[in-house]
GROMACS .gro file of N, CA and C in nm:
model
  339
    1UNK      N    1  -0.180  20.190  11.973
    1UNK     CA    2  -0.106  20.065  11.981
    1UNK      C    3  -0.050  20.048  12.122
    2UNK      N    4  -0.058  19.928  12.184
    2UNK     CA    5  -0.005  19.832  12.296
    2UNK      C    6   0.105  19.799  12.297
    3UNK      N    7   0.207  19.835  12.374
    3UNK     CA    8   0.327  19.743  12.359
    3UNK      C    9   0.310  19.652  12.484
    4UNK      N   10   0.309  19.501  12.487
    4UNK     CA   11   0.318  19.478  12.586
    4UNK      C   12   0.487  19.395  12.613
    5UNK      N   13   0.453  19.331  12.740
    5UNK     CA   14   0.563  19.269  12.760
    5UNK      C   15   0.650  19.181  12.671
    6UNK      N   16   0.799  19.166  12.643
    6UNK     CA   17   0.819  19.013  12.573
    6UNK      C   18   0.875  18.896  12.622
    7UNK      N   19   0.811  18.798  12.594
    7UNK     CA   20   0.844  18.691  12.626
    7UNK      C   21   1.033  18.675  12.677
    8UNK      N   22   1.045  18.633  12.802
    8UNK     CA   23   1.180  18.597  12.850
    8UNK      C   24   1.185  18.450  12.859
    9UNK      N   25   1.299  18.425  12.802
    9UNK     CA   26   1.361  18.246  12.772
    9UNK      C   27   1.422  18.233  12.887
   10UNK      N   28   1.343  18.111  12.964
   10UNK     CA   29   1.472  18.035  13.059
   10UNK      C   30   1.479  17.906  13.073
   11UNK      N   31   1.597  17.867  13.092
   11UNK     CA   32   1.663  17.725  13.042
   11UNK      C   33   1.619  17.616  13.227
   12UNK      N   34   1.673  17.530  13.182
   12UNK     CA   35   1.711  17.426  13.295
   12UNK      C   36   1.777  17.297  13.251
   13UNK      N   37   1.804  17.242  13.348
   13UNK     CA   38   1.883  17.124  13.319
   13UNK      C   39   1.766  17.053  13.385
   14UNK      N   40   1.739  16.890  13.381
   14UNK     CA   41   1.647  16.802  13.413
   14UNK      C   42   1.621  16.837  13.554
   15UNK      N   43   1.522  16.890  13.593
   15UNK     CA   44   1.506  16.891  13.741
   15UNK      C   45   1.567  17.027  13.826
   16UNK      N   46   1.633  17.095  13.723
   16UNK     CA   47   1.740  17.219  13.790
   16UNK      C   48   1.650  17.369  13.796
   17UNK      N   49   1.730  17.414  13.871
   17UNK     CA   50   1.690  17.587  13.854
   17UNK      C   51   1.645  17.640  13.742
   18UNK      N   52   1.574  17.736  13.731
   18UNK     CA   53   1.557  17.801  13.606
   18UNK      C   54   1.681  17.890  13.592
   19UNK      N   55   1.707  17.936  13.464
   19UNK     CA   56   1.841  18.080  13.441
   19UNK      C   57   1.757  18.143  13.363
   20UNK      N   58   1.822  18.270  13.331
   20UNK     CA   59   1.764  18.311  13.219
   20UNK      C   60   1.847  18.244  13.069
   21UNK      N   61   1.782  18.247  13.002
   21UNK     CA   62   1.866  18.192  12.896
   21UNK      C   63   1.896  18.336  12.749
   22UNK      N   64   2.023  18.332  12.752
   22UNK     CA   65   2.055  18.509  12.672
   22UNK      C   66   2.073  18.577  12.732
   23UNK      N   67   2.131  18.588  12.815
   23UNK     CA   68   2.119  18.748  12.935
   23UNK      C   69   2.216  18.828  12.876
   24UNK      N   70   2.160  18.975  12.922
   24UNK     CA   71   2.272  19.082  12.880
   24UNK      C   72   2.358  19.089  12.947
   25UNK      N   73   2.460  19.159  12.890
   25UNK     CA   74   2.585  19.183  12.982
   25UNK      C   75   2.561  19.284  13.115
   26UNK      N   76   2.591  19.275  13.218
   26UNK     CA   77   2.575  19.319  13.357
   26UNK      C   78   2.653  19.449  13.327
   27UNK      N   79   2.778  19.447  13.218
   27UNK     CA   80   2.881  19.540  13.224
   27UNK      C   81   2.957  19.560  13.105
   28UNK      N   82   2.958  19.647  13.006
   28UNK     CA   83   3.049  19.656  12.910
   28UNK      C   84   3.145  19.773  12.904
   29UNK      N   85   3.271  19.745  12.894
   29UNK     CA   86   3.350  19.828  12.860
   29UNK      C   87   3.356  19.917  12.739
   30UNK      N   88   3.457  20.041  12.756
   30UNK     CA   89   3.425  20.105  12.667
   30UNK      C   90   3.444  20.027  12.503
   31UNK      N   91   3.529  19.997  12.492
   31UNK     CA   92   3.631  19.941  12.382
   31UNK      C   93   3.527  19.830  12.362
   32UNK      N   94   3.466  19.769  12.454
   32UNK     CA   95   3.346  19.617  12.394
   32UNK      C   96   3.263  19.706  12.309
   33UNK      N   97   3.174  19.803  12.382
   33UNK     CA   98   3.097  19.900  12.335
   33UNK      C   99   3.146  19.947  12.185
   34UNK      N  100   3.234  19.986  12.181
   34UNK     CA  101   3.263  20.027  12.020
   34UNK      C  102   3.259  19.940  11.905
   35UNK      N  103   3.365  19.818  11.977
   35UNK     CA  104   3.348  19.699  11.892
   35UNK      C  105   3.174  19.654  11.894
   36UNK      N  106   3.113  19.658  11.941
   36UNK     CA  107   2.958  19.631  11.893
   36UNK      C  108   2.910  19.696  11.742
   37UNK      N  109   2.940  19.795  11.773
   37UNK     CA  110   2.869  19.899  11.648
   37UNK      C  111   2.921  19.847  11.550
   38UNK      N  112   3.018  19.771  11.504
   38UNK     CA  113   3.024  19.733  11.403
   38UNK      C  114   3.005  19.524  11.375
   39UNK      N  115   2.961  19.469  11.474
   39UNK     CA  116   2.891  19.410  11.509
   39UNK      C  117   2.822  19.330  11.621
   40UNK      N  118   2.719  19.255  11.627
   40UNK     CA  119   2.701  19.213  11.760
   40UNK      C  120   2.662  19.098  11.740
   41UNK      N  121   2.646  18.981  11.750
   41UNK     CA  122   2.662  18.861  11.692
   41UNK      C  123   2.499  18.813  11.815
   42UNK      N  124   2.596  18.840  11.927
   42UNK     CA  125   2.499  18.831  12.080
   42UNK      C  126   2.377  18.848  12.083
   43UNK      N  127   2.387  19.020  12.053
   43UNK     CA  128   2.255  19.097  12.045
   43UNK      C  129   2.124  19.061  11.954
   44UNK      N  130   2.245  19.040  11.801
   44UNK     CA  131   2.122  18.951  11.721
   44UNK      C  132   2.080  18.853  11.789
   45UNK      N  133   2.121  18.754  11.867
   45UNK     CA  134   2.058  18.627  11.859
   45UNK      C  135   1.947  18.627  12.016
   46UNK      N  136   1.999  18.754  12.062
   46UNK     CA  137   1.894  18.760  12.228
   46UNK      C  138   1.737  18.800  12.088
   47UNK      N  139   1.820  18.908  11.971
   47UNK     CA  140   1.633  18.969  11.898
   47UNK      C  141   1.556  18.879  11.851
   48UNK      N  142   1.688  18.752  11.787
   48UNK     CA  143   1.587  18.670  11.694
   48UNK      C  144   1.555  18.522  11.848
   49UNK      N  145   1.577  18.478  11.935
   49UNK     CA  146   1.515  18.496  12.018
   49UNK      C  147   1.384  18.498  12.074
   50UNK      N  148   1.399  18.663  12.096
   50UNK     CA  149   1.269  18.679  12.126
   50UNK      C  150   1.121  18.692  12.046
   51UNK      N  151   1.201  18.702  11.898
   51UNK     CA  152   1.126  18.732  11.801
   51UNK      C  153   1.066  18.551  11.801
   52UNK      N  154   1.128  18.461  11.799
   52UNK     CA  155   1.122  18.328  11.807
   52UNK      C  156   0.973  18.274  11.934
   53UNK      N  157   0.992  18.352  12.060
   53UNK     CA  158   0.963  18.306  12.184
   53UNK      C  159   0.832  18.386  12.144
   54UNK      N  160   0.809  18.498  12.071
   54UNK     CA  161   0.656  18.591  12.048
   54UNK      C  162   0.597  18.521  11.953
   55UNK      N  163   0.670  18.459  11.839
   55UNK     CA  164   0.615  18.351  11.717
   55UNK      C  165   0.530  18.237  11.807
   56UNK      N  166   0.582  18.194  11.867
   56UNK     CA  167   0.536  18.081  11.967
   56UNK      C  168   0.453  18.095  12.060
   57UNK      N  169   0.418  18.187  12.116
   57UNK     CA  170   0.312  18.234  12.182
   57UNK      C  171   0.184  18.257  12.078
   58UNK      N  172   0.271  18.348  11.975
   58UNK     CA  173   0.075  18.370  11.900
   58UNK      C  174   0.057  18.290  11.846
   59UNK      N  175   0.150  18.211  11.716
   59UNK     CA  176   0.103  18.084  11.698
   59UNK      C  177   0.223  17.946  11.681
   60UNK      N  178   0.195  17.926  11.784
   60UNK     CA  179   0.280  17.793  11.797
   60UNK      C  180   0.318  17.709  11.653
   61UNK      N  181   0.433  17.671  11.651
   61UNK     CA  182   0.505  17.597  11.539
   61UNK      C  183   0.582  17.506  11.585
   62UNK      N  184   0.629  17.418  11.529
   62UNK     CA  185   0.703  17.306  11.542
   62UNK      C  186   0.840  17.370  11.524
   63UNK      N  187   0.871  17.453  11.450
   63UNK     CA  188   0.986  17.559  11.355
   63UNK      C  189   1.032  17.625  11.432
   64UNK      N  190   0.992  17.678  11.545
   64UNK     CA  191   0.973  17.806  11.654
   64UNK      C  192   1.042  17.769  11.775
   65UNK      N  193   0.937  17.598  11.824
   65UNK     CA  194   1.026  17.536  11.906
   65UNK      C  195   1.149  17.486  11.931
   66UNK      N  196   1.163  17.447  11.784
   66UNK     CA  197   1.279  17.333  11.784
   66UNK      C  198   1.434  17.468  11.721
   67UNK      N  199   1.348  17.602  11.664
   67UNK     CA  200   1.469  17.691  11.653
   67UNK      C  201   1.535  17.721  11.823
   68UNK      N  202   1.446  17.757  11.931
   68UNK     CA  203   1.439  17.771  12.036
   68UNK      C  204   1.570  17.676  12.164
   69UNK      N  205   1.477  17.557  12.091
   69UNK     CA  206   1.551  17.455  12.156
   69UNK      C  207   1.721  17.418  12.104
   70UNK      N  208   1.748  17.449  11.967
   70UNK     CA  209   1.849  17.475  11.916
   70UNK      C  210   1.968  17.575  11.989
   71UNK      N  211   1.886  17.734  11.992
   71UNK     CA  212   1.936  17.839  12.014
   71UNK      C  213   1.987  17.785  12.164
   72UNK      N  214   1.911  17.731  12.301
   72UNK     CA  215   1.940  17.684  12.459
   72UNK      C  216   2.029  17.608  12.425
   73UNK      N  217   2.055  17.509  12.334
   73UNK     CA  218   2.150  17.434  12.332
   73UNK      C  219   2.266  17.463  12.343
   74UNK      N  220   2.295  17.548  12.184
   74UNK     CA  221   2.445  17.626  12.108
   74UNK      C  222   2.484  17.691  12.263
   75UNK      N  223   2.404  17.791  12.300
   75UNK     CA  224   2.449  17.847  12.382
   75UNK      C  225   2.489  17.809  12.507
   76UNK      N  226   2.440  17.695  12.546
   76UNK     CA  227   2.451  17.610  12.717
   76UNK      C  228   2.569  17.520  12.736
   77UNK      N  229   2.572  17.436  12.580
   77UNK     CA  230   2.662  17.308  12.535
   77UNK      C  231   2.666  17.243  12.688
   78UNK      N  232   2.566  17.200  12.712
   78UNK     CA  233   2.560  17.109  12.836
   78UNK      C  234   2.545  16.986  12.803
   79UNK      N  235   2.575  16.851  12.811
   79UNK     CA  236   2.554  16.738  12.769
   79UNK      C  237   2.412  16.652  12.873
   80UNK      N  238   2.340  16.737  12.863
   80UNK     CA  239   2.216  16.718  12.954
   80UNK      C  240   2.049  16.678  12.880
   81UNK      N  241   1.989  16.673  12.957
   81UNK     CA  242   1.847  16.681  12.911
   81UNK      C  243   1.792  16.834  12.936
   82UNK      N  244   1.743  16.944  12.822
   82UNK     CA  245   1.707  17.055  12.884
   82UNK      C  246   1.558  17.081  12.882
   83UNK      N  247   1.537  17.155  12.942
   83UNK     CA  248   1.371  17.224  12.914
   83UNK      C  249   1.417  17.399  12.911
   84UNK      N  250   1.292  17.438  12.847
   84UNK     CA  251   1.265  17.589  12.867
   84UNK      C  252   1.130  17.630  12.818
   85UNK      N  253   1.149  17.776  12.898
   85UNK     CA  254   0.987  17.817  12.902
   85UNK      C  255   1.011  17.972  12.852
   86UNK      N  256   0.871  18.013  12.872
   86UNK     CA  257   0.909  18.159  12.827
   86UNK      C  258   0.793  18.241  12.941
   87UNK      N  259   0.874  18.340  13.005
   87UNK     CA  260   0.827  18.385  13.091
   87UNK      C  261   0.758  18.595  13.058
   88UNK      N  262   0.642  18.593  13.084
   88UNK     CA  263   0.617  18.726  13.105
   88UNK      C  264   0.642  18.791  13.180
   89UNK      N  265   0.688  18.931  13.179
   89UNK     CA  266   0.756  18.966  13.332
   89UNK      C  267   0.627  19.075  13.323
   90UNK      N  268   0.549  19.154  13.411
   90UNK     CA  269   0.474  19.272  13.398
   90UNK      C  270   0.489  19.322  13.509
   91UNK      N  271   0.484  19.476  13.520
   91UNK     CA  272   0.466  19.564  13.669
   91UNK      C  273   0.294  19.524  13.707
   92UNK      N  274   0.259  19.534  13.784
   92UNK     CA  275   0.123  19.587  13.872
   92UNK      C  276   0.130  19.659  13.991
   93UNK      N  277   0.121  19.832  13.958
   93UNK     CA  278   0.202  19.945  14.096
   93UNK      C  279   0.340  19.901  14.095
   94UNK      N  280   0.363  19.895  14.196
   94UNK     CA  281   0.513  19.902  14.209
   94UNK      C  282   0.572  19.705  14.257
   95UNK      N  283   0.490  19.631  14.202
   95UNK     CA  284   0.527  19.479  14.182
   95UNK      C  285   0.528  19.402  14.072
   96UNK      N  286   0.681  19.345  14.059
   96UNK     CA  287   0.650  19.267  13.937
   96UNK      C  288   0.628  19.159  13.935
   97UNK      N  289   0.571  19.106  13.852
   97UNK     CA  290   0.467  18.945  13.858
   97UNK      C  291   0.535  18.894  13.707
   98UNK      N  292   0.572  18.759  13.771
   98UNK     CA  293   0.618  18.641  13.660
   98UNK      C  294   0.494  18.578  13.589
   99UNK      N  295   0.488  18.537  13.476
   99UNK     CA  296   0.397  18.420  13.437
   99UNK      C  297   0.459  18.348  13.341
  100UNK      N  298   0.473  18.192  13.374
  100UNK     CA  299   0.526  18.130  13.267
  100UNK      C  300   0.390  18.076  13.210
  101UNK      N  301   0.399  18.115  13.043
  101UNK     CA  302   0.334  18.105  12.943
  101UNK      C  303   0.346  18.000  12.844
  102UNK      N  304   0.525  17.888  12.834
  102UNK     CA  305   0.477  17.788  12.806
  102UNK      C  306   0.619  17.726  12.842
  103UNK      N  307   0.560  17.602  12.870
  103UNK     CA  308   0.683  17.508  12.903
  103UNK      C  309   0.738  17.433  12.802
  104UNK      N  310   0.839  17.367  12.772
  104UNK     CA  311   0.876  17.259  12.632
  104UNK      C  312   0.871  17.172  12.721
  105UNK      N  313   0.834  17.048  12.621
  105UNK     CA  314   0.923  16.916  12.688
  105UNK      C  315   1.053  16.906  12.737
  106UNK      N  316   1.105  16.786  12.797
  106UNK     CA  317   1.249  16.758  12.795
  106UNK      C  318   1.308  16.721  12.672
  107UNK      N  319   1.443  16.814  12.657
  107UNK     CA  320   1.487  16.732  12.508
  107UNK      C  321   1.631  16.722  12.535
  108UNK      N  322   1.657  16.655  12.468
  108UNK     CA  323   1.853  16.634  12.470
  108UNK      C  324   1.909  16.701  12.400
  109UNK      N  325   2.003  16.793  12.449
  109UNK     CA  326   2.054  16.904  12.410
  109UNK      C  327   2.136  16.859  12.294
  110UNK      N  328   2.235  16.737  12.280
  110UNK     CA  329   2.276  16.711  12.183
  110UNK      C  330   2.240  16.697  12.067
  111UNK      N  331   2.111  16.645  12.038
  111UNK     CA  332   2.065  16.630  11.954
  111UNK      C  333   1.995  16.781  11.859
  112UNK      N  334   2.099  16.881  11.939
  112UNK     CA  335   2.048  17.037  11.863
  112UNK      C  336   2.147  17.089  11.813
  113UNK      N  337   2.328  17.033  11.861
  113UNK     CA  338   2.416  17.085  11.878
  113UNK      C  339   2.465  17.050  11.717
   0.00000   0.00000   0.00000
């Protein structure tokens, strides 16, 4: 068995930068750390996610997208038009190479919120 890469979510606003969309924490304290173990609210939603962004790659759904587009929303609450894509990250030697694998339309974030 293969493990390969998984799909990474990133957001934009109409015309804007990409972000990542879900990122982990850069830094947790001890005391955050403990409080996790008994739950993580976060963590679930970076798994289901990605579990979302791999559904959509092998076989695209209407269900997949629009959970997707939901999930950029809750989390952004931008009163914008957004897009997002889902990006492969892979090594080759000692370089890593992006590929975005699929783009959404523009959608209005409100209409997820």
């Amino acid at each position: 068995m293969t493990v390969g890469p998984s799909p990474r979510v990133e957001y934009r606003e109409k015309g804007g930068v990409w972000r990542e969309s879900h990122p982990k924490p850069a830094h947790l304290s001890v005391g955050r750390m403990a409080a996790r173990m008994f739950g993580n609210h976060q963590r679930n939603t970076q798994l289901y996610t990605v579990a979302l962004a791999e559904r959509l790659v092998a076989a695209p759904s209407d269900h997949s997208r629009d959970e997707l587009m939901r999930l950029v929303s809750e989390a952004h609450r931008v009163p914008a038009q957004l897009q997002f894509r889902l990006v492969f990250v892979m090594r080759e030697g000692e370089e890593l190479i992006s590929e975005a694998i699929y783009k959404s339309e523009l959608f209005a974030a409100e209409d997820f919120l």
